[in-house]
Each structure stands twice: as structure tokens, then as C-alpha cells.
Tab-separated table of C-alpha atoms in Angstrom:
chain	number	residue	atom	x	y	z
A	29	UNK	CA	-0.171	-0.163	-0.178
A	30	UNK	CA	1.893	3.049	-1.161
A	31	UNK	CA	1.592	6.803	0.160
A	32	UNK	CA	-0.666	9.057	-2.096
A	33	UNK	CA	-2.993	11.336	-0.314
A	34	UNK	CA	-6.824	10.078	-1.117
A	35	UNK	CA	-9.970	10.861	-0.127
A	36	UNK	CA	-11.855	7.436	1.423
A	37	UNK	CA	-14.184	8.230	-1.888
A	38	UNK	CA	-10.818	8.008	-4.218
A	39	UNK	CA	-9.779	4.881	-2.218
A	40	UNK	CA	-13.322	2.700	-2.583
A	41	UNK	CA	-13.833	3.904	-6.581
A	42	UNK	CA	-10.137	2.824	-7.049
A	43	UNK	CA	-10.541	-0.784	-5.378
A	44	UNK	CA	-11.529	-3.690	-6.802
A	45	UNK	CA	-12.956	-6.578	-4.548
A	46	UNK	CA	-13.532	-10.299	-6.107
A	47	UNK	CA	-13.939	-13.471	-4.763
A	48	UNK	CA	-12.195	-16.781	-6.079
A	49	UNK	CA	-12.694	-19.131	-3.192
A	50	UNK	CA	-8.903	-19.943	-2.650
A	51	UNK	CA	-9.092	-20.774	0.823
A	52	UNK	CA	-8.004	-23.832	3.992
A	53	UNK	CA	-5.599	-26.125	3.488
A	54	UNK	CA	-6.452	-30.374	2.086
A	55	UNK	CA	-7.069	-32.833	6.017
A	56	UNK	CA	-7.825	-36.048	6.214
A	57	UNK	CA	-12.150	-36.754	7.590
A	58	UNK	CA	-13.019	-37.793	11.556
A	59	UNK	CA	-11.346	-40.572	12.913
A	60	UNK	CA	-14.759	-40.827	15.236
A	61	UNK	CA	-18.025	-42.515	13.053
A	62	UNK	CA	-21.419	-40.436	13.676
A	63	UNK	CA	-23.494	-41.471	16.776
A	64	UNK	CA	-19.185	-42.130	19.070
A	65	UNK	CA	-17.575	-40.183	21.264
A	66	UNK	CA	-15.421	-37.432	19.869
A	67	UNK	CA	-17.113	-37.492	15.939
A	68	UNK	CA	-18.123	-33.687	17.890
A	69	UNK	CA	-14.371	-33.303	18.738
A	70	UNK	CA	-12.880	-31.534	15.725
A	71	UNK	CA	-10.636	-34.108	14.981
A	72	UNK	CA	-10.043	-34.740	11.622
A	73	UNK	CA	-6.356	-37.128	10.497
A	74	UNK	CA	-3.843	-35.486	8.510
A	75	UNK	CA	-4.318	-34.127	4.770
A	76	UNK	CA	-3.079	-36.402	1.354
A	77	UNK	CA	-1.516	-33.221	0.391
A	78	UNK	CA	1.507	-31.057	1.475
A	79	UNK	CA	1.838	-28.189	2.913
A	80	UNK	CA	3.698	-26.335	-0.540
A	81	UNK	CA	0.597	-28.035	-2.652
A	82	UNK	CA	-1.802	-26.026	-4.833
A	83	UNK	CA	-4.472	-28.259	-3.943
A	84	UNK	CA	-4.095	-25.766	-0.504
A	85	UNK	CA	-6.709	-22.808	-0.784
A	86	UNK	CA	-5.076	-20.750	1.569
A	87	UNK	CA	-1.369	-21.240	-0.287
A	88	UNK	CA	-3.265	-20.794	-3.861
A	89	UNK	CA	-4.355	-17.328	-2.603
A	90	UNK	CA	-0.380	-16.763	-1.490
A	91	UNK	CA	0.701	-17.402	-4.147
A	92	UNK	CA	-1.896	-15.297	-6.977
A	93	UNK	CA	-1.480	-12.072	-5.059
A	94	UNK	CA	2.360	-12.350	-5.155
A	95	UNK	CA	2.456	-13.100	-8.791
A	96	UNK	CA	-0.251	-9.811	-8.822
A	97	UNK	CA	3.013	-7.580	-6.820
A	98	UNK	CA	5.694	-9.177	-9.089
A	99	UNK	CA	4.161	-8.493	-12.877
A	100	UNK	CA	3.854	-3.872	-11.771
A	101	UNK	CA	0.391	-3.616	-10.610
A	102	UNK	CA	-1.607	-0.843	-10.356
A	103	UNK	CA	-1.469	1.759	-7.901
A	104	UNK	CA	-3.023	2.268	-4.583
A	105	UNK	CA	-4.541	-1.380	-3.936
A	106	UNK	CA	-4.905	-3.128	-1.248
A	107	UNK	CA	-4.805	-6.930	-1.112
A	108	UNK	CA	-7.071	-8.853	1.384
A	109	UNK	CA	-6.018	-12.981	1.842
A	110	UNK	CA	-8.940	-14.075	3.877
A	111	UNK	CA	-6.793	-17.517	4.483
A	112	UNK	CA	-8.417	-20.552	6.931
A	113	UNK	CA	-5.935	-20.203	9.061
A	114	UNK	CA	-5.854	-22.365	11.645
A	115	UNK	CA	-9.056	-22.790	11.929
A	116	UNK	CA	-11.289	-26.450	12.364
A	117	UNK	CA	-11.362	-29.428	11.850
A	118	UNK	CA	-7.925	-29.820	13.340
A	119	UNK	CA	-6.527	-31.179	10.464
A	120	UNK	CA	-2.993	-30.371	8.360
A	121	UNK	CA	-1.505	-30.854	5.664
A	122	UNK	CA	0.447	-34.211	5.916
A	123	UNK	CA	3.632	-32.705	6.376
A	124	UNK	CA	2.660	-30.042	9.267
A	125	UNK	CA	-0.144	-32.913	10.711
A	126	UNK	CA	2.213	-34.780	12.908
A	127	UNK	CA	4.750	-32.000	13.716
A	128	UNK	CA	4.005	-31.818	17.825
A	129	UNK	CA	3.253	-34.167	20.184
A	130	UNK	CA	1.203	-34.402	22.056
A	131	UNK	CA	3.571	-35.099	24.956
A	132	UNK	CA	5.478	-31.515	24.107
A	133	UNK	CA	2.206	-29.931	24.822
A	134	UNK	CA	1.918	-31.892	27.554
A	135	UNK	CA	5.656	-30.625	28.968
A	136	UNK	CA	6.143	-27.331	27.422
A	137	UNK	CA	2.631	-25.637	26.977
A	138	UNK	CA	0.531	-27.893	29.315
A	139	UNK	CA	-3.195	-26.251	29.067
A	140	UNK	CA	-5.930	-24.701	30.904
A	141	UNK	CA	-7.585	-27.599	33.391
A	142	UNK	CA	-11.067	-27.986	32.550
A	143	UNK	CA	-14.065	-27.488	34.889
A	144	UNK	CA	-12.993	-23.937	37.181
A	145	UNK	CA	-14.964	-22.891	39.824
A	146	UNK	CA	-17.037	-19.591	39.103
A	147	UNK	CA	-16.611	-20.383	34.855
A	148	UNK	CA	-19.234	-19.254	32.415
A	149	UNK	CA	-21.878	-22.373	32.190
A	150	UNK	CA	-20.908	-22.617	28.798
A	151	UNK	CA	-16.840	-24.354	29.941
A	152	UNK	CA	-19.060	-26.784	31.396
A	153	UNK	CA	-21.846	-27.284	28.613
A	154	UNK	CA	-19.806	-27.126	25.754
A	155	UNK	CA	-18.043	-30.698	26.905
A	156	UNK	CA	-21.406	-31.717	27.648
A	157	UNK	CA	-23.220	-31.284	24.201
A	158	UNK	CA	-20.331	-32.409	22.753
A	159	UNK	CA	-19.603	-35.416	24.501
A	160	UNK	CA	-16.043	-34.265	25.588
A	161	UNK	CA	-15.977	-36.246	29.132
A	162	UNK	CA	-14.481	-39.411	29.788
A	163	UNK	CA	-11.227	-38.255	27.030
A	164	UNK	CA	-8.576	-38.111	28.954
A	165	UNK	CA	-5.693	-35.211	29.118
A	166	UNK	CA	-3.299	-36.732	26.477
A	167	UNK	CA	-7.297	-36.657	23.842
A	168	UNK	CA	-6.146	-32.652	24.524
A	169	UNK	CA	-3.539	-32.394	24.352
A	170	UNK	CA	-3.163	-34.075	20.970
A	171	UNK	CA	-5.674	-32.193	19.457
A	172	UNK	CA	-3.760	-29.003	20.509
A	173	UNK	CA	-0.637	-30.645	19.037
A	174	UNK	CA	-1.227	-30.815	15.459
A	175	UNK	CA	-3.692	-27.301	16.268
A	176	UNK	CA	-0.183	-25.816	16.750
A	177	UNK	CA	1.044	-28.103	13.193
A	178	UNK	CA	-1.689	-25.647	11.845
A	179	UNK	CA	-0.402	-22.471	13.462
A	180	UNK	CA	2.535	-23.024	11.734
A	181	UNK	CA	1.877	-24.103	8.847
A	182	UNK	CA	0.340	-21.114	8.691
A	183	UNK	CA	3.307	-19.655	9.213
A	184	UNK	CA	5.428	-20.958	6.780
A	185	UNK	CA	2.042	-19.172	4.297
A	186	UNK	CA	2.840	-15.959	5.124
A	187	UNK	CA	6.864	-16.788	5.043
A	188	UNK	CA	5.858	-17.267	1.601
A	189	UNK	CA	3.958	-14.367	1.210
A	190	UNK	CA	7.033	-12.015	2.536
A	191	UNK	CA	9.673	-13.680	0.645
A	192	UNK	CA	7.421	-12.621	-2.745
A	193	UNK	CA	6.796	-9.319	-2.292
A	194	UNK	CA	10.858	-9.039	-1.123
A	195	UNK	CA	11.600	-10.568	-4.824
A	196	UNK	CA	8.921	-8.330	-6.302
A	197	UNK	CA	9.248	-3.959	-7.011
A	198	UNK	CA	6.874	-3.525	-4.473
A	199	UNK	CA	9.171	-4.245	-1.641
A	200	UNK	CA	10.089	-1.034	-0.643
A	201	UNK	CA	6.512	0.610	-0.672
A	202	UNK	CA	4.307	-2.048	0.751
A	203	UNK	CA	2.817	-2.705	4.019
A	204	UNK	CA	1.480	-5.998	5.608
A	205	UNK	CA	-0.444	-6.462	8.462
A	206	UNK	CA	-1.578	-10.110	9.771
A	207	UNK	CA	-4.125	-10.851	12.451
A	208	UNK	CA	-6.727	-13.481	13.249
A	209	UNK	CA	-10.876	-13.259	13.951
A	210	UNK	CA	-10.749	-15.205	16.871
A	211	UNK	CA	-8.634	-17.824	18.636
A	212	UNK	CA	-9.931	-21.287	19.378
A	213	UNK	CA	-9.541	-23.161	22.971
A	214	UNK	CA	-8.107	-26.230	20.482
A	215	UNK	CA	-8.250	-28.701	24.344
A	216	UNK	CA	-7.625	-25.473	26.368
A	217	UNK	CA	-10.536	-26.562	29.544
A	218	UNK	CA	-10.908	-29.857	27.625
A	219	UNK	CA	-13.020	-27.607	25.136
A	220	UNK	CA	-12.997	-27.604	21.142
A	221	UNK	CA	-13.801	-24.995	18.667
A	222	UNK	CA	-14.805	-21.142	20.191
A	223	UNK	CA	-18.204	-19.971	22.045
A	224	UNK	CA	-20.278	-17.088	20.541
A	225	UNK	CA	-19.960	-14.889	24.062
A	226	UNK	CA	-16.903	-16.517	25.240
A	227	UNK	CA	-14.087	-14.029	26.097
A	228	UNK	CA	-11.128	-16.107	27.033
A	229	UNK	CA	-7.812	-14.360	26.584
A	230	UNK	CA	-7.210	-17.936	24.134
A	231	UNK	CA	-10.244	-16.572	22.251
A	232	UNK	CA	-9.621	-12.592	22.463
A	233	UNK	CA	-6.004	-11.985	22.791
A	234	UNK	CA	-5.097	-12.959	18.621
A	235	UNK	CA	-2.017	-12.100	16.336
A	236	UNK	CA	-0.977	-8.623	15.464
A	237	UNK	CA	2.070	-8.347	13.386
A	238	UNK	CA	3.147	-5.670	10.585
A	239	UNK	CA	5.954	-5.409	8.264
A	240	UNK	CA	6.014	-1.655	7.023
A	241	UNK	CA	8.728	0.675	4.878
A	242	UNK	CA	10.764	1.921	7.420
A	243	UNK	CA	9.371	0.699	10.386
A	244	UNK	CA	11.549	-0.459	13.596
A	245	UNK	CA	12.467	-4.160	12.737
A	246	UNK	CA	11.710	-6.908	15.343
A	247	UNK	CA	10.245	-4.222	17.580
A	248	UNK	CA	7.147	-5.954	19.931
A	249	UNK	CA	4.540	-4.054	21.937
A	250	UNK	CA	3.215	-5.311	24.441
A	251	UNK	CA	0.445	-2.837	25.538
A	252	UNK	CA	-3.501	-3.804	24.126
A	253	UNK	CA	-4.163	-2.051	20.787
A	254	UNK	CA	-7.518	-3.364	19.141
A	255	UNK	CA	-7.893	-5.372	15.065
A	256	UNK	CA	-10.141	-2.586	14.060
A	257	UNK	CA	-7.131	-0.156	14.681
A	258	UNK	CA	-5.540	-1.366	11.823
A	259	UNK	CA	-7.888	-0.528	9.745
A	260	UNK	CA	-6.756	3.598	11.095
A	261	UNK	CA	-3.013	2.604	10.305
A	262	UNK	CA	-4.074	1.450	6.981
A	263	UNK	CA	-5.015	4.610	6.919
A	264	UNK	CA	-2.757	6.873	8.293
A	265	UNK	CA	0.168	5.086	6.317
A	266	UNK	CA	-1.870	5.837	2.762
A	267	UNK	CA	-2.785	9.747	4.182
A	268	UNK	CA	-6.931	8.556	3.333
A	269	UNK	CA	-9.397	10.825	5.218
A	270	UNK	CA	-11.779	8.933	7.244
A	271	UNK	CA	-14.192	11.597	7.766
A	272	UNK	CA	-16.963	9.604	9.479
A	273	UNK	CA	-16.700	9.250	13.776
A	274	UNK	CA	-14.936	5.733	14.408
A	275	UNK	CA	-12.798	5.056	17.631
A	276	UNK	CA	-9.819	3.182	16.455
A	277	UNK	CA	-6.340	4.389	16.594
A	278	UNK	CA	-3.553	3.880	14.467
A	279	UNK	CA	-0.420	2.563	15.734
A	280	UNK	CA	1.972	3.808	13.029
A	281	UNK	CA	4.097	5.515	15.675
A	282	UNK	CA	4.344	1.963	16.842
A	283	UNK	CA	5.060	0.396	14.055
A	284	UNK	CA	8.135	3.064	13.647
A	285	UNK	CA	9.184	2.599	17.531
A	286	UNK	CA	7.598	3.762	20.089
A	287	UNK	CA	5.709	2.505	22.679
A	288	UNK	CA	1.888	1.495	23.254
A	289	UNK	CA	-0.318	3.552	24.917
A	290	UNK	CA	-0.147	1.582	28.847
A	291	UNK	CA	-3.760	3.428	30.414
A	292	UNK	CA	-4.923	1.859	27.890
A	293	UNK	CA	-8.533	0.022	27.574
A	294	UNK	CA	-9.759	-2.151	24.922
A	295	UNK	CA	-13.161	-3.614	24.737
A	296	UNK	CA	-14.406	-6.829	23.235
A	297	UNK	CA	-18.435	-7.391	22.591
A	298	UNK	CA	-19.739	-10.890	21.914
A	299	UNK	CA	-23.102	-13.049	22.889
A	300	UNK	CA	-27.134	-12.994	21.541
A	301	UNK	CA	-30.218	-11.620	23.582
A	302	UNK	CA	-32.338	-11.522	21.510
A	303	UNK	CA	-34.458	-14.337	18.644
A	304	UNK	CA	-33.034	-13.403	15.650
A	305	UNK	CA	-29.504	-12.833	17.135
A	306	UNK	CA	-29.210	-16.660	17.446
A	307	UNK	CA	-27.218	-17.827	15.111
A	308	UNK	CA	-29.455	-21.460	14.457
A	309	UNK	CA	-32.341	-19.648	14.179
A	310	UNK	CA	-30.714	-17.404	11.051
A	311	UNK	CA	-32.588	-19.084	7.778
A	312	UNK	CA	-29.210	-19.243	6.145
A	313	UNK	CA	-27.628	-20.977	8.707
A	314	UNK	CA	-31.273	-22.929	9.458
A	315	UNK	CA	-29.741	-26.398	8.009
A	316	UNK	CA	-26.815	-26.166	9.317
A	317	UNK	CA	-26.894	-26.345	13.114
A	318	UNK	CA	-30.212	-29.367	12.601
A	319	UNK	CA	-28.598	-31.268	10.424
A	320	UNK	CA	-26.705	-34.295	13.522
A	321	UNK	CA	-24.175	-34.962	11.350
A	322	UNK	CA	-23.441	-31.550	11.497
A	323	UNK	CA	-19.930	-30.984	13.505
A	324	UNK	CA	-21.976	-27.442	14.610
A	325	UNK	CA	-24.863	-29.171	15.426
A	326	UNK	CA	-24.053	-29.254	18.998
A	327	UNK	CA	-22.881	-25.812	19.548
A	328	UNK	CA	-27.289	-24.503	17.169
A	329	UNK	CA	-28.559	-27.331	20.480
A	330	UNK	CA	-26.490	-25.739	22.949
A	331	UNK	CA	-27.105	-21.546	22.961
A	332	UNK	CA	-30.563	-22.182	22.722
A	333	UNK	CA	-31.748	-24.147	25.225
A	334	UNK	CA	-28.677	-22.771	27.062
A	335	UNK	CA	-28.171	-19.985	26.015
A	336	UNK	CA	-25.852	-17.406	25.532
A	337	UNK	CA	-25.634	-14.227	27.180
A	338	UNK	CA	-24.511	-10.483	25.624
A	339	UNK	CA	-20.943	-10.021	27.004
A	340	UNK	CA	-18.947	-7.318	27.011
A	341	UNK	CA	-14.694	-7.426	28.458
A	342	UNK	CA	-12.887	-4.119	29.202
A	343	UNK	CA	-9.584	-5.159	29.080
A	344	UNK	CA	-6.041	-3.255	30.097
A	345	UNK	CA	-2.326	-4.054	31.076
A	346	UNK	CA	-2.928	-4.914	34.443
A	347	UNK	CA	-6.896	-6.159	34.565
A	348	UNK	CA	-9.305	-7.992	32.447
A	349	UNK	CA	-13.252	-7.279	33.522
A	350	UNK	CA	-16.316	-9.745	31.359
A	351	UNK	CA	-20.075	-8.358	32.359
A	352	UNK	CA	-22.531	-10.175	31.465
A	353	UNK	CA	-25.855	-8.564	32.615
A	354	UNK	CA	-27.470	-12.270	32.504
A	355	UNK	CA	-24.228	-14.882	33.062
A	356	UNK	CA	-21.574	-15.383	34.927
A	357	UNK	CA	-19.051	-12.011	35.195
A	358	UNK	CA	-15.559	-12.358	35.163
A	359	UNK	CA	-12.118	-10.319	36.450
A	360	UNK	CA	-8.913	-11.165	36.091
A	361	UNK	CA	-5.935	-10.191	37.797
A	362	UNK	CA	-3.131	-10.353	34.675
A	363	UNK	CA	-0.229	-10.050	36.401
A	364	UNK	CA	-0.733	-12.697	39.222
A	365	UNK	CA	-3.185	-15.265	37.235
A	366	UNK	CA	-1.819	-14.545	32.993
A	367	UNK	CA	-3.918	-18.313	31.864
A	368	UNK	CA	-7.188	-16.212	33.873
A	369	UNK	CA	-7.812	-20.022	35.717
A	370	UNK	CA	-9.106	-17.466	38.967
A	371	UNK	CA	-12.116	-15.516	38.563
A	372	UNK	CA	-12.102	-12.675	41.177
A	373	UNK	CA	-14.934	-10.812	40.620
A	374	UNK	CA	-17.296	-10.150	43.540
A	375	UNK	CA	-13.555	-10.659	45.558
A	376	UNK	CA	-13.798	-8.202	48.116
A	377	UNK	CA	-9.807	-7.549	48.068
A	378	UNK	CA	-10.989	-6.736	44.088
A	379	UNK	CA	-13.526	-4.398	44.460
A	380	UNK	CA	-12.250	-0.800	43.820
A	381	UNK	CA	-10.928	-2.846	40.394
A	382	UNK	CA	-14.164	-4.265	39.384
A	383	UNK	CA	-16.338	-0.663	40.419
A	384	UNK	CA	-13.654	1.497	38.716
A	385	UNK	CA	-13.822	-1.195	35.655
A	386	UNK	CA	-17.618	-0.676	34.822
A	387	UNK	CA	-18.147	2.688	35.543
A	388	UNK	CA	-15.472	2.746	32.921
A	389	UNK	CA	-17.292	0.247	30.544
A	390	UNK	CA	-20.626	2.149	30.978
A	391	UNK	CA	-18.573	5.807	29.401
A	392	UNK	CA	-17.255	3.697	26.948
A	393	UNK	CA	-21.017	2.689	25.946
A	394	UNK	CA	-23.068	5.500	26.619
A	395	UNK	CA	-19.329	7.664	24.553
A	396	UNK	CA	-20.137	5.318	21.677
A	397	UNK	CA	-22.672	3.513	21.565
A	398	UNK	CA	-24.945	6.093	19.736
A	399	UNK	CA	-23.424	8.264	16.523
A	400	UNK	CA	-25.012	10.940	15.235
A	401	UNK	CA	-24.150	10.104	10.818
A	402	UNK	CA	-22.121	13.338	9.162
A	403	UNK	CA	-24.608	13.497	6.332
A	404	UNK	CA	-27.702	13.418	5.533
A	405	UNK	CA	-29.419	10.672	4.231
A	406	UNK	CA	-29.599	11.518	0.235
A	407	UNK	CA	-33.157	9.798	0.200
A	408	UNK	CA	-34.338	12.930	2.351
A	409	UNK	CA	-37.958	10.818	3.864
A	410	UNK	CA	-39.865	8.829	2.359
A	411	UNK	CA	-43.365	10.397	1.118
A	412	UNK	CA	-46.430	10.867	2.749
A	413	UNK	CA	-49.067	7.786	1.691
A	414	UNK	CA	-51.655	8.670	-0.288
A	415	UNK	CA	-54.750	9.856	1.286
């Protein structure tokens, strides 16, 4: 993305978007038959193809992007590569499937234990609805090992993209950002996949890597940012004027070596309250959640039968608060409990921290909840009905 002064309208008019359906990677089927415990675990087997095969959609998309950049593309441009990443089912190309073992996970990166006290009820619900009870720790360590293999595959694909950019004429004026829309339990707490109202660290704390021309190499920013900030940073670099009100913040200074904002609070929201919000009630997804053979069938049942309360998360460098008006709220001391195992919500020792964060969350909701448009809708008011 090169630095050309543009208005937001100019940037939109110069963009061309299309979808070629290059996504995902090869993996095998489930080792469990329908009706067996483990069928809903998302556990898969190795794919028949290697990681460098063009049968892998995520890799194919990168090859197309590199080819585009190496053949004098029109400028400015933005390429969005929405890969499948390490999303379940837990499988991987042949040469990445057994890259790590359950024993290595258990020894070097032990998973969070299940059934921790004062956790939201989906911590028990996912185990029950997906019939994951009865499996030992090695089973979940194996899921995580395969997941890590997929993460390594994503890393390799990203490296192929960077190598391609370096070999192109665009290497000195192209910025690259990589992140994720969410994380995954991948065996932590004996859980799999994700939960729409879950604010667990492994779901909401996602990677963010950036490479910009002239940026500070190897610089790590410890202070929190939002994924929405990527948009603001790209616009800041390209000098695109965003005229509408938004709450993203550019982190361009951090990419050039500055520290982040140590006093910042970042937020995340999820969950459902009204009937039409639930995915199983979405007409386009209804068939998915009604089919017992579909791996998402248990989640749909749990959402409808047990609920998926709305949640708002506020996170600082030191603390994390998750407020659920209709469910279990959470508070964690991130200095003493980085793995978020001890829920301190309601603990009198942390009453001041809890109340201050709740008030800050209320202020954030009030100041960002409704913004009057800057421009009148060109369609005007509707015509009055005929008499």
C-alpha cells in the first residue's frame, strides 16, 4: 500500500473486489463415526497433500497475490487474503500434521485444566453437548498438537508471502498486516472450537504482525490494541481521510518504534440476547444447526437450550473484566494470573478495581453507543402515504 493522498471516496472508487474461493488446506476425515464419542471434537486426520501443494487454498491465494505484485500492478492497491488459518476441524497437510506431539504440549505448553470454579456455564456446556467427557488429558493435548501444526503451516505460508514481496518491485512501498478474527480453545479447559459469548484470552487475544517500509524491525508492543486499529493504521499510512466518526486508533507510531498506550482499555463484545441474533435461527444457517451430522449441531443446541448471554470485555495491561448482565461475570488480575484461572469478580479485595472498570465500561458504552451521522441521507424523508 503506497502513500498517495486520497479521499475515502477515491479509495473506494479505485478498489476492485472479487472472490476466487481459494481458502483452507487439505486434511483428512474424522477418526470417529457418527454416534461415537469424539465425533463432535473436530478432531481430523492428516491431509494427503503436502503443505506446498496448490491443493491448499490458503497457499494458492498467496501465490496469486505474489504473482499480482511481481507483474507491475496498478497502484494504489489493497489485497485482502482471508485464509482459513488454523480454524477447526483439527487437521493439517501431511507434513504438518505430526510436527508436534501430545507429549511436547504436555511438557512445554500445558493446557488449562477443565472445570475451573466460577467460570461461565459454557465451560461445562461445551464438554457436555459435544460429548467430550470421558476423554483423558492426552486426547486434548493431541488436539492442541495438531492445532499447533496448523499454526506452523500458517507461519510458513506467511513467510512465502513475505519472500514473494521481497522479490517483487513492491518491496519498498508495501505494508503487510496479519491478524485473526478469533482464537480457539483447541483443548484448553477440555474445550474445542470457540463460543460466541466467550471472552477467554485464548479466544480474544489474537496475533498481530506488521511490516511497513522503514518500520522498526523486531519491535514488540506490549500494550493492548484492537484489531479495528489496523484499519486506522492503514488509512494513516496511505493518508486516506476517514471523515466518519469511528473509535479506532492508528498504531503507526508503534510500528516506527514507539511504545503503546499503557493506560488504554480495549473492548470486545459478543453473545446474544434477542431471538433473531442466535445463529440457529438465521434462515441461511438453519440447516447447519438442524443436521445432527454437522459438527456445529451441538453448539446450536447449546446456544438455544442454555443461552449465550451477551458479554462485554474490558482489558488493560493489568486487569480484565467481562460483564454479563445475564450470566457469570469475570475479573482477572493479569499480573498474578496470566492464564485466567481464578475469577475474582465479587471478591472484596478487588472491589475498587471492579467498580472502576465497570464505570469505565459504562462511560465507553455511553460515548460510543450511538453516533449521529455527519451527512443527511440523500434519500430524504419518505413520501407521505396517499389519502
